[in-house]
PDB file of C-alpha atoms in Angstrom:
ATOM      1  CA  UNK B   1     -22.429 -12.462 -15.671  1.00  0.00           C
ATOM      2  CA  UNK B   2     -20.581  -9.768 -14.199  1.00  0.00           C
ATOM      3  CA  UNK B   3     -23.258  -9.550 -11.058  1.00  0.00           C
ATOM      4  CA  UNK B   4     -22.190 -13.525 -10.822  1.00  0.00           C
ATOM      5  CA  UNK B   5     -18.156 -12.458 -10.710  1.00  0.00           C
ATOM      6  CA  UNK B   6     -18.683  -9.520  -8.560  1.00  0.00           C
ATOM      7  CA  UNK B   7     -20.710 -11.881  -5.759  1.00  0.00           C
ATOM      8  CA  UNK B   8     -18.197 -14.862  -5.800  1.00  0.00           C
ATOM      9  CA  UNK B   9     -15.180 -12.193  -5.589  1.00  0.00           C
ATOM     10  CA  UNK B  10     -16.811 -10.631  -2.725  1.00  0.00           C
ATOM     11  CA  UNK B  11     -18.270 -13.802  -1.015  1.00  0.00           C
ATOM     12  CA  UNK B  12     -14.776 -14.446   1.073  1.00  0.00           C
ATOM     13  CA  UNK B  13     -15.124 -10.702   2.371  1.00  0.00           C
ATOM     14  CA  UNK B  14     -18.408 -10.640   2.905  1.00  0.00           C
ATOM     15  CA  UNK B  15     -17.735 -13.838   4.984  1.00  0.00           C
ATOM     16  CA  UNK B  16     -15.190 -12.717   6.741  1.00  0.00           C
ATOM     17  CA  UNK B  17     -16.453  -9.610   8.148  1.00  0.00           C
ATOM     18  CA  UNK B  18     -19.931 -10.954   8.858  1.00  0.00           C
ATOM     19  CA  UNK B  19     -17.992 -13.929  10.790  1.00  0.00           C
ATOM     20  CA  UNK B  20     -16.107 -11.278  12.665  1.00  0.00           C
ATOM     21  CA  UNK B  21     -19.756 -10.345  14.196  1.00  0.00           C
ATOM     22  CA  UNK B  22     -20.825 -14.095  15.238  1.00  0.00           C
ATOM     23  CA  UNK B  23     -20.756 -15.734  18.089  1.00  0.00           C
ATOM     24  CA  UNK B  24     -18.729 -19.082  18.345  1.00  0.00           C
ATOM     25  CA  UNK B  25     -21.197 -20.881  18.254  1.00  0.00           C
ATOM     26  CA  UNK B  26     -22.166 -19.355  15.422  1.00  0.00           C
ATOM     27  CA  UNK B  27     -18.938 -19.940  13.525  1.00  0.00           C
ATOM     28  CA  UNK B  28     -18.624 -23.661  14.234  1.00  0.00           C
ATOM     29  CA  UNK B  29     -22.435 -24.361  13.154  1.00  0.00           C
ATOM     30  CA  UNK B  30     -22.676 -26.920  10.159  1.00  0.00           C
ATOM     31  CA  UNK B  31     -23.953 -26.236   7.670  1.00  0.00           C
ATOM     32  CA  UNK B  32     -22.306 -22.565   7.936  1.00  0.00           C
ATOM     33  CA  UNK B  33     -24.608 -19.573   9.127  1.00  0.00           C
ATOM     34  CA  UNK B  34     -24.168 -16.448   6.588  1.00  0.00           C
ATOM     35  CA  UNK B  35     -25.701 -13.720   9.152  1.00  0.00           C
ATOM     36  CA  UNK B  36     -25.458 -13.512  12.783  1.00  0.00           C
ATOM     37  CA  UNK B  37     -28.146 -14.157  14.627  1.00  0.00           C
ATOM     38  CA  UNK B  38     -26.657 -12.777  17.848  1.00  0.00           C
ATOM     39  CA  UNK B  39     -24.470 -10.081  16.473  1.00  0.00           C
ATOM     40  CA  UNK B  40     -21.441  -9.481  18.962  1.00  0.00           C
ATOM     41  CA  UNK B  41     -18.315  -7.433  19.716  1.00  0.00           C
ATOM     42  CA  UNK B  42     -16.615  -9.483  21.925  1.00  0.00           C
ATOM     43  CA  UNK B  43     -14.153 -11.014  19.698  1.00  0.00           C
ATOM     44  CA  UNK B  44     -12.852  -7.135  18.600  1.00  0.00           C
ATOM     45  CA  UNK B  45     -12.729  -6.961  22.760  1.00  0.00           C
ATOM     46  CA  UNK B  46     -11.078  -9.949  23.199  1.00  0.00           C
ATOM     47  CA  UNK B  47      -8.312  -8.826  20.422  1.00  0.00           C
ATOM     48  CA  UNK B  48      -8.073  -5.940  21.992  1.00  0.00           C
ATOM     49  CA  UNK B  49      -7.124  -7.776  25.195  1.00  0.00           C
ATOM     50  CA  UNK B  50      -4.312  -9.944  23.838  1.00  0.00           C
ATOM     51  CA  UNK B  51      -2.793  -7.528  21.599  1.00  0.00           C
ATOM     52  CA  UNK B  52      -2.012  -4.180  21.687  1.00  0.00           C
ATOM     53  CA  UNK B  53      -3.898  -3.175  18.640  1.00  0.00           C
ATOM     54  CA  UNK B  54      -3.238   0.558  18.750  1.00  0.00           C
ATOM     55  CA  UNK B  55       0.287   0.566  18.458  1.00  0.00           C
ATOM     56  CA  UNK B  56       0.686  -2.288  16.089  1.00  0.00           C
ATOM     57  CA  UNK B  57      -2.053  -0.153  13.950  1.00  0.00           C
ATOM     58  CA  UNK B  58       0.302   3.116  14.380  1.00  0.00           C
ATOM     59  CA  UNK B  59       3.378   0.992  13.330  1.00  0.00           C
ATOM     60  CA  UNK B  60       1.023   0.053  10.207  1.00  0.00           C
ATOM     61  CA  UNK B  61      -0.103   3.447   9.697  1.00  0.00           C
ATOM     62  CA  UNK B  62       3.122   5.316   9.491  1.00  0.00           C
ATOM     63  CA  UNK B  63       4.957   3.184   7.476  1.00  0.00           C
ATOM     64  CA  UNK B  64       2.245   2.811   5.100  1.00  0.00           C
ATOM     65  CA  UNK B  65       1.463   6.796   4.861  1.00  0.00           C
ATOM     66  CA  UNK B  66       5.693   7.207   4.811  1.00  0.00           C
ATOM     67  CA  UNK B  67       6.448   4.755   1.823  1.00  0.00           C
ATOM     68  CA  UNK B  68       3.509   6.877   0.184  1.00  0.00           C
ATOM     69  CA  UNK B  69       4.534  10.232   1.001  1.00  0.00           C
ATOM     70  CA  UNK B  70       7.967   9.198  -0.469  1.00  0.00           C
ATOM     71  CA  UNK B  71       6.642   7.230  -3.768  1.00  0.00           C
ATOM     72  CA  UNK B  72       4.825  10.037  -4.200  1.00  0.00           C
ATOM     73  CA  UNK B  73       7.515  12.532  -3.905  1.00  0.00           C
ATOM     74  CA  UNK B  74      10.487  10.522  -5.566  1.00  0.00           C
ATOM     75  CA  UNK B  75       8.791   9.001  -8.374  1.00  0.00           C
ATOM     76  CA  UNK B  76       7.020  11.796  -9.277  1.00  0.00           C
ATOM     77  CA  UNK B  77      10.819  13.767  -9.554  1.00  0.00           C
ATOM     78  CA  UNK B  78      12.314  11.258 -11.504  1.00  0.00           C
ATOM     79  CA  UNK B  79       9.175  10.487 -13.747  1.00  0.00           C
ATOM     80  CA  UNK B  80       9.249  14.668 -14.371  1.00  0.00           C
ATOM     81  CA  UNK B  81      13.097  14.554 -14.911  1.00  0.00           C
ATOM     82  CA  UNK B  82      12.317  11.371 -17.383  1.00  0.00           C
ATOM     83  CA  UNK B  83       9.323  12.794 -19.260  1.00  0.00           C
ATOM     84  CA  UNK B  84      10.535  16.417 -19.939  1.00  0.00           C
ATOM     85  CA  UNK B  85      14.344  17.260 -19.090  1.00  0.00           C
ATOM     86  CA  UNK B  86      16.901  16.087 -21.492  1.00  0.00           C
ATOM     87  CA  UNK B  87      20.132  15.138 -19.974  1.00  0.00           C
ATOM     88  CA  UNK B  88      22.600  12.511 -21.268  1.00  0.00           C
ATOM     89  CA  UNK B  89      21.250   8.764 -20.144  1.00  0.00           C
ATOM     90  CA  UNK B  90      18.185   9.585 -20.218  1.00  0.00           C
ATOM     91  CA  UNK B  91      17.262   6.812 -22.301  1.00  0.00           C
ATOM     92  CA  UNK B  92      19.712   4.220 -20.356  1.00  0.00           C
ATOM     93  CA  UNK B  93      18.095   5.486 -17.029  1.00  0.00           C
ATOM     94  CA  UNK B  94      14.394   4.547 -18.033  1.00  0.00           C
ATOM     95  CA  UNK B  95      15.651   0.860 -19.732  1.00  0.00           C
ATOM     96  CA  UNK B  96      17.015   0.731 -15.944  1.00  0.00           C
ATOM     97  CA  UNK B  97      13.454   1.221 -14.670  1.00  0.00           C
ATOM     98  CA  UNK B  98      11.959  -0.713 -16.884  1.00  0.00           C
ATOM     99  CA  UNK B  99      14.287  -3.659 -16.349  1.00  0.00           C
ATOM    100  CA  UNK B 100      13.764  -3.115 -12.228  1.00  0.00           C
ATOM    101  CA  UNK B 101       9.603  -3.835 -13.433  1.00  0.00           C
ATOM    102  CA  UNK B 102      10.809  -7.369 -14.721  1.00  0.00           C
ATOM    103  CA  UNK B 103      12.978  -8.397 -11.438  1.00  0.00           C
ATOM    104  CA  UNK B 104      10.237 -10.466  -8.675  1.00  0.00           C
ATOM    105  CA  UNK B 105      10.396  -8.625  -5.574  1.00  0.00           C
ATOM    106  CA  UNK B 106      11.271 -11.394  -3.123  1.00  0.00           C
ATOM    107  CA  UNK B 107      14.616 -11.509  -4.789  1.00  0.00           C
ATOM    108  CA  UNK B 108      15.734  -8.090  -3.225  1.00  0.00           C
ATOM    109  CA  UNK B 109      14.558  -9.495   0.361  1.00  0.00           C
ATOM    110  CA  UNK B 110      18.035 -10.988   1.015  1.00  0.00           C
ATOM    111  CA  UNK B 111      20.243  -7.929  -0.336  1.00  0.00           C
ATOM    112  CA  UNK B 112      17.785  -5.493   1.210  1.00  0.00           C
ATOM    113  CA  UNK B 113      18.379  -7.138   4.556  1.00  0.00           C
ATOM    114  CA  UNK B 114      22.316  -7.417   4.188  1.00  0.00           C
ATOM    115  CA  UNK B 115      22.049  -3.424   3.293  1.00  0.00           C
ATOM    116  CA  UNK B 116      19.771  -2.761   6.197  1.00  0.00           C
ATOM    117  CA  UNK B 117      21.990  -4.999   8.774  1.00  0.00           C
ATOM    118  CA  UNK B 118      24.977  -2.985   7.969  1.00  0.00           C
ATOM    119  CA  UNK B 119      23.021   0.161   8.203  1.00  0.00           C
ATOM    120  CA  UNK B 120      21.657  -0.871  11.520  1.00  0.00           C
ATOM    121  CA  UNK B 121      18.389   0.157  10.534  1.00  0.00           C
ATOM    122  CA  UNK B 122      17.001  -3.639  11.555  1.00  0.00           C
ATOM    123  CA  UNK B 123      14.112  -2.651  13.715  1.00  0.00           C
ATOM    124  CA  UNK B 124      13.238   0.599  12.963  1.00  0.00           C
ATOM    125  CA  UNK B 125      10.932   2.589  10.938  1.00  0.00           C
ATOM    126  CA  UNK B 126      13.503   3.519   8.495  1.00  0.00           C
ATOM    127  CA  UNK B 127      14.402  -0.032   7.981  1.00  0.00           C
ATOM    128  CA  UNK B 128      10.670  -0.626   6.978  1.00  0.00           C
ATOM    129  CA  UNK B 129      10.319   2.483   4.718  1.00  0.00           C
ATOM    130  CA  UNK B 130      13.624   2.847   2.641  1.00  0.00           C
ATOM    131  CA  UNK B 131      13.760  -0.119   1.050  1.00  0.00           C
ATOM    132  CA  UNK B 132      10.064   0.961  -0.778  1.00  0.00           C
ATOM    133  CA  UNK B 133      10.351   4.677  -0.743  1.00  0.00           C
ATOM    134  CA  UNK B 134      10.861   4.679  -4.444  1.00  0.00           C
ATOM    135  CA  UNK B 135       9.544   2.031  -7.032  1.00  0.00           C
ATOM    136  CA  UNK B 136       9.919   1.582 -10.768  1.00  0.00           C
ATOM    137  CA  UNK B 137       6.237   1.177 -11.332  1.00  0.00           C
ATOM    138  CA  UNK B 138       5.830   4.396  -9.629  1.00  0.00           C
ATOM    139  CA  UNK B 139       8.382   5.905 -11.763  1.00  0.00           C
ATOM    140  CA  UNK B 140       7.076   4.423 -14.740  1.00  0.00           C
ATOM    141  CA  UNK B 141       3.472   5.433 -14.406  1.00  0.00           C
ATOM    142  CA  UNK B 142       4.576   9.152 -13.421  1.00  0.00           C
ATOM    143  CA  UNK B 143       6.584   9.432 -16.397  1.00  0.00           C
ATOM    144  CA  UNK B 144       3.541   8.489 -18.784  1.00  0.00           C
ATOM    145  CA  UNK B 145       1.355  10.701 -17.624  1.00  0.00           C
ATOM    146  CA  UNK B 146       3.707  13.750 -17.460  1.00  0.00           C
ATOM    147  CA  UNK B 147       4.736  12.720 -21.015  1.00  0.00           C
ATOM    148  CA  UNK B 148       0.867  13.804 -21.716  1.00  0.00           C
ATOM    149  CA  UNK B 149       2.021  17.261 -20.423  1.00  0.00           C
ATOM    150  CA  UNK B 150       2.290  19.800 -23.529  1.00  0.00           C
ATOM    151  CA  UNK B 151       5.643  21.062 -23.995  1.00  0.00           C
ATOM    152  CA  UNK B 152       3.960  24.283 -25.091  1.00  0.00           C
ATOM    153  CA  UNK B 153       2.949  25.128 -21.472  1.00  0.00           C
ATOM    154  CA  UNK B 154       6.168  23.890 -20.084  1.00  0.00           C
ATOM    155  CA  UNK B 155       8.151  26.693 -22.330  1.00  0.00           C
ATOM    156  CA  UNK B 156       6.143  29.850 -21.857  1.00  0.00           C
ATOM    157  CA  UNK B 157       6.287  29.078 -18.168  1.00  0.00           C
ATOM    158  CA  UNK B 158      10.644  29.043 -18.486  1.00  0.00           C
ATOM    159  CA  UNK B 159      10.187  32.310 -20.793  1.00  0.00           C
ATOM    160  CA  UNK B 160       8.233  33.709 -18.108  1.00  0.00           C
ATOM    161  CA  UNK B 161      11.252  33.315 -16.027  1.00  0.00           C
ATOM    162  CA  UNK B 162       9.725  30.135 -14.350  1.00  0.00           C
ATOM    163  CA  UNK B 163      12.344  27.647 -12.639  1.00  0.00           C
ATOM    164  CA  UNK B 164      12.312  24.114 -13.388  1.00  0.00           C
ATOM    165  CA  UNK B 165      11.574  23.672  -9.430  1.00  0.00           C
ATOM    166  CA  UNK B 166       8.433  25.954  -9.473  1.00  0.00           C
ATOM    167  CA  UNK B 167       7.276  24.161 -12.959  1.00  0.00           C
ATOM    168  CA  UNK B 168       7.308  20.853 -11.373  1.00  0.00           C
ATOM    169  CA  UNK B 169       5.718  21.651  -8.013  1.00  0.00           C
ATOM    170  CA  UNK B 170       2.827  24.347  -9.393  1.00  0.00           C
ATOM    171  CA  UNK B 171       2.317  23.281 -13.076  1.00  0.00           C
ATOM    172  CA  UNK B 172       3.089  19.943 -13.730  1.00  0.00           C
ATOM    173  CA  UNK B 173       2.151  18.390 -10.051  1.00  0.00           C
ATOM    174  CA  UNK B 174      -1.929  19.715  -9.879  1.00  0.00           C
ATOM    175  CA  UNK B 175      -2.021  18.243 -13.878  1.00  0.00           C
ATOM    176  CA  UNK B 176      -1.439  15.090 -13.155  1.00  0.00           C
ATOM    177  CA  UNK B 177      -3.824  14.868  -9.551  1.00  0.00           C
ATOM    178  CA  UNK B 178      -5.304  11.622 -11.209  1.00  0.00           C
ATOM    179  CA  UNK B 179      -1.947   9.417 -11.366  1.00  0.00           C
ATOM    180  CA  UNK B 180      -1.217  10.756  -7.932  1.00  0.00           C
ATOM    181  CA  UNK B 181      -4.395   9.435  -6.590  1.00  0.00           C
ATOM    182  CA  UNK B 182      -3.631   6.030  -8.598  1.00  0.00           C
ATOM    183  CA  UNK B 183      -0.339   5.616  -7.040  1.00  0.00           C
ATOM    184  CA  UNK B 184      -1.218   6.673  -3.907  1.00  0.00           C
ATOM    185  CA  UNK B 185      -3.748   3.910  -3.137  1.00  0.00           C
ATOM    186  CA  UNK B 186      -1.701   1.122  -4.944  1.00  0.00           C
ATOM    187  CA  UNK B 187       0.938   2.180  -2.831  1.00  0.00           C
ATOM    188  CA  UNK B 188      -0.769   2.721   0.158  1.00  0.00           C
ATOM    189  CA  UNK B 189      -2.288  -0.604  -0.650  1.00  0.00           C
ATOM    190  CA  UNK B 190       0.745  -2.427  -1.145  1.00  0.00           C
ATOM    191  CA  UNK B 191       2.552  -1.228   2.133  1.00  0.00           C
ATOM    192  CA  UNK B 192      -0.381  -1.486   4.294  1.00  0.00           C
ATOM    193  CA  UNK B 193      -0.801  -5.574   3.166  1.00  0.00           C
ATOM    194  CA  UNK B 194       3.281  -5.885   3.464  1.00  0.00           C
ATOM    195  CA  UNK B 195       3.792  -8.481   5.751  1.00  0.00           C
ATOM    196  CA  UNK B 196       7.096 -10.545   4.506  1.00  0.00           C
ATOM    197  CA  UNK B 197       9.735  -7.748   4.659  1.00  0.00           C
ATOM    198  CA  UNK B 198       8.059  -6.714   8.323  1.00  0.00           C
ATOM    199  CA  UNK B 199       8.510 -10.025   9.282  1.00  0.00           C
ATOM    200  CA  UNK B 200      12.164 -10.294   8.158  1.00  0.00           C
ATOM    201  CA  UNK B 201      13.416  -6.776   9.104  1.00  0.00           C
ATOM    202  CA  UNK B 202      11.780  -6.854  12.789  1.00  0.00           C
ATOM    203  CA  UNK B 203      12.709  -8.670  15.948  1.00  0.00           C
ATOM    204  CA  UNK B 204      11.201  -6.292  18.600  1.00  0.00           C
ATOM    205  CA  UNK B 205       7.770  -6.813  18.684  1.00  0.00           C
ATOM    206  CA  UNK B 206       6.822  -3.023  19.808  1.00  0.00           C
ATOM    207  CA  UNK B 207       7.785  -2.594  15.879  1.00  0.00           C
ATOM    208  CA  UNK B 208       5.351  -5.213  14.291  1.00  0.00           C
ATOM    209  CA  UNK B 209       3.147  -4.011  12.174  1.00  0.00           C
ATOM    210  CA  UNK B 210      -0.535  -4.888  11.688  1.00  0.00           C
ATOM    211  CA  UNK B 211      -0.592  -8.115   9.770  1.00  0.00           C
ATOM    212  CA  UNK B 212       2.597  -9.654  11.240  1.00  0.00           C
ATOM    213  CA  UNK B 213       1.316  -9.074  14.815  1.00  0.00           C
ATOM    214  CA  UNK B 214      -1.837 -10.613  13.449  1.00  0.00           C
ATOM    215  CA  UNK B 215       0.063 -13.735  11.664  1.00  0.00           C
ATOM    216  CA  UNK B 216       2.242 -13.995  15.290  1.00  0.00           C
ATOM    217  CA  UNK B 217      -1.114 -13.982  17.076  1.00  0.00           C
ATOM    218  CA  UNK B 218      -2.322 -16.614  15.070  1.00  0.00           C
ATOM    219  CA  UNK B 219       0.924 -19.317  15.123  1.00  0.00           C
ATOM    220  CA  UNK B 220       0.836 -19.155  18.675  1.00  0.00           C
ATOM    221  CA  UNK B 221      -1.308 -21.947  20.262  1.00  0.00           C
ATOM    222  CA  UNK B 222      -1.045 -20.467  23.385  1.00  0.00           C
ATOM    223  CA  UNK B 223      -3.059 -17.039  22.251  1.00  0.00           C
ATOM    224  CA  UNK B 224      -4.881 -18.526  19.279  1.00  0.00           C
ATOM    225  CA  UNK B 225      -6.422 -21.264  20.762  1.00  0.00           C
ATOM    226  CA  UNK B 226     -10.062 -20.783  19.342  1.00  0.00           C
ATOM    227  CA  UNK B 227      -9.977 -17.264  17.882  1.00  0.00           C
ATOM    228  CA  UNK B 228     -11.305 -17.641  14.856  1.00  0.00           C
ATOM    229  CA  UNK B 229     -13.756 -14.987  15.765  1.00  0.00           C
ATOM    230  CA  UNK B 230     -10.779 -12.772  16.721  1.00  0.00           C
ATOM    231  CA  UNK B 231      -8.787 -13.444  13.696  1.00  0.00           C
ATOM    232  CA  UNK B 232     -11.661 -12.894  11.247  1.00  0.00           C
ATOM    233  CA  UNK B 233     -12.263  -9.291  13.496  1.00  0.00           C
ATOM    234  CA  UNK B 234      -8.834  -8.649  13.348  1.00  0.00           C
ATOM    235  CA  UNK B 235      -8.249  -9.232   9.196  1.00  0.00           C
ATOM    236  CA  UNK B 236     -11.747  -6.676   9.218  1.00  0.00           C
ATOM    237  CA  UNK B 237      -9.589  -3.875  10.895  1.00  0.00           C
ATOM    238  CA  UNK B 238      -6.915  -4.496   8.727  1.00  0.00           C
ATOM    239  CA  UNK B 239      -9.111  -4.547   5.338  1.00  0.00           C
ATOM    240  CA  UNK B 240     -11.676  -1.118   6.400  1.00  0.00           C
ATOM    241  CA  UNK B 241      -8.639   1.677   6.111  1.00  0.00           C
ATOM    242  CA  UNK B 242      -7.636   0.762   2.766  1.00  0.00           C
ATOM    243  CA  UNK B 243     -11.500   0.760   1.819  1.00  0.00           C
ATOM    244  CA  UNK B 244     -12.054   3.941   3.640  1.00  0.00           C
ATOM    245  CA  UNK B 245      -8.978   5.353   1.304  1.00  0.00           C
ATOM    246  CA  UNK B 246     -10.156   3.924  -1.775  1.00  0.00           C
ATOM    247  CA  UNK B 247     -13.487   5.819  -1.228  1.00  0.00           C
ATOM    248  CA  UNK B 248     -12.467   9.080  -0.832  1.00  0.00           C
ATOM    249  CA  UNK B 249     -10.084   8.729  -3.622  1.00  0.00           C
ATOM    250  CA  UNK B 250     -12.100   6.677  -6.081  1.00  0.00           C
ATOM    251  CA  UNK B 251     -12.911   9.211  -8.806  1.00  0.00           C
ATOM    252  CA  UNK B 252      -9.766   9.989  -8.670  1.00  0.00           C
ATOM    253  CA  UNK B 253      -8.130   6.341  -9.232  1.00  0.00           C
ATOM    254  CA  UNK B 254     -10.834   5.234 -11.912  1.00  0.00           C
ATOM    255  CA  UNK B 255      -9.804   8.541 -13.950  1.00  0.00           C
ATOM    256  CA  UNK B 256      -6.345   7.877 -13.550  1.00  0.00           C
ATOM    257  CA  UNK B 257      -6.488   3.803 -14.280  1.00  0.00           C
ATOM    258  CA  UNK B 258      -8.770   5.400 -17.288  1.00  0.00           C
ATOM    259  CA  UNK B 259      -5.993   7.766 -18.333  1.00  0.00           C
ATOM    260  CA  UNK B 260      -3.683   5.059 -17.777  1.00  0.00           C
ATOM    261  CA  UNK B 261      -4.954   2.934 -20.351  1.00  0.00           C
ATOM    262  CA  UNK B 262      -4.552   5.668 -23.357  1.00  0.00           C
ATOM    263  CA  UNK B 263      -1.083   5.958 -22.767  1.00  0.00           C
TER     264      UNK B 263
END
């Protein structure tokens, strides 16, 4: 049963990057052909030719890596300040986060792009980023797993004279590796596969990012005219670095999704 579910949840990949190798003939046959026959590159070449994939796969990259660096960094400061440091609010502040969990994120698009208007940030890589440099769920799943953190360890390292600065970056950060790894990739993820907010906060096309160039590519009958081939080899590029990422962090992810679920 679970070899059945794993094939059909894989079958649209698996189609999609083996179509991304075919010829067109190929990909208009009936009934469908699975593998190639005549495996081919042309239709990454041809990509390559009407779009400039490198810089709309820079744009994707350091946006993605940014709203990561910054979940990382933010969430895991406020999910430390939640977990262990008792200030007055503390309470109110998490209800906050957990009522910003409940609100569906395409009901901050048209605030977010009011804020970023007046900000003049509209078109640029800041625009992109600070809207998602911080989320609840990030917050949130920092929090639990620092609350795992023994307070013990926490209060021989301030008797030894320890700063709450140096506690967070050299204790508490390397103990809690696994949730980093977690939110890294669902962030990562997340930002990578963005494509309404790209679309709405960028008019200059040197600032597209993968998928919208992609979806722009494909709405124009002038470019797309037959590129299924090209589509299919363009969705591959977009799908192999967050697979490639997922990889080298797996071990970590599955033991903090493991963790996770004992909180």
């Amino acid at each position: 049963m679970l070899s059945a579910g794993l094939l059909v949840m894989s079958a649209p990949f698996l189609w999609m990057a083996l179509s991304a190798f075919k010829t067109n003939a190929e990909l208009g046959a009936s009934p469908p052909v699975w593998i190639p026959t005549e495996w081919t590159l042309s239709h990454f070449s041809e990509l390559l030719d009407k779009l400039n994939l490198p810089l709309y796969f820079m744009n994707s990259v350091i946006v993605a890596v940014l709203v990561t660096v910054c979940n990382l960094v933010f969430c895991s400061m406020l999910g430390y300040a939640l977990a262990k440091l008792k200030f007055t609010g503390r309470d109110k502040v998490f209800a906050l986060v957990l009522g910003a969990l409940m609100v569906p994120g395409n009901l901050m698009l048209l605030p977010l792009f009011v804020l970023m208007s007046k900000l003049h940030l509209i078109d640029t890589y800041a625009g992109l980023v600070l809207p998602f440099a911080a989320g609840a769920f990030g917050v949130f799943l920092m929090r639990q797993f620092m609350q795992s953190i023994p307070d013990e360890l926490l209060e021989a390292a301030r008797m030894d004279g320890a700063r709450e600065w140096y506690i967070f970056w050299r204790i508490v950060m390397p103990l809690v590796k696994p949730a980093l790894a977690t939110l890294s990739i669902i962030t990562f993820l997340g930002s990578w596969n963005n494509f309404v907010w790209p679309l709405i906060a960028t008019n200059d096309p040197d600032k597209y990012t993968l998928p919208v160039a992609l979806a722009t590519f494909a709405t124009d009958p002038n470019q797309s005219a037959g590129s299924n081939g090209m589509l299919m080899a363009g969705s591959l590029l977009v799908v192999l670095p967050v697979l490639l990422l997922f990889a080298v962090l797996q071990r970590h992810f599955t033991q903090g999704v493991a963790t996770a679920g004992l909180k």
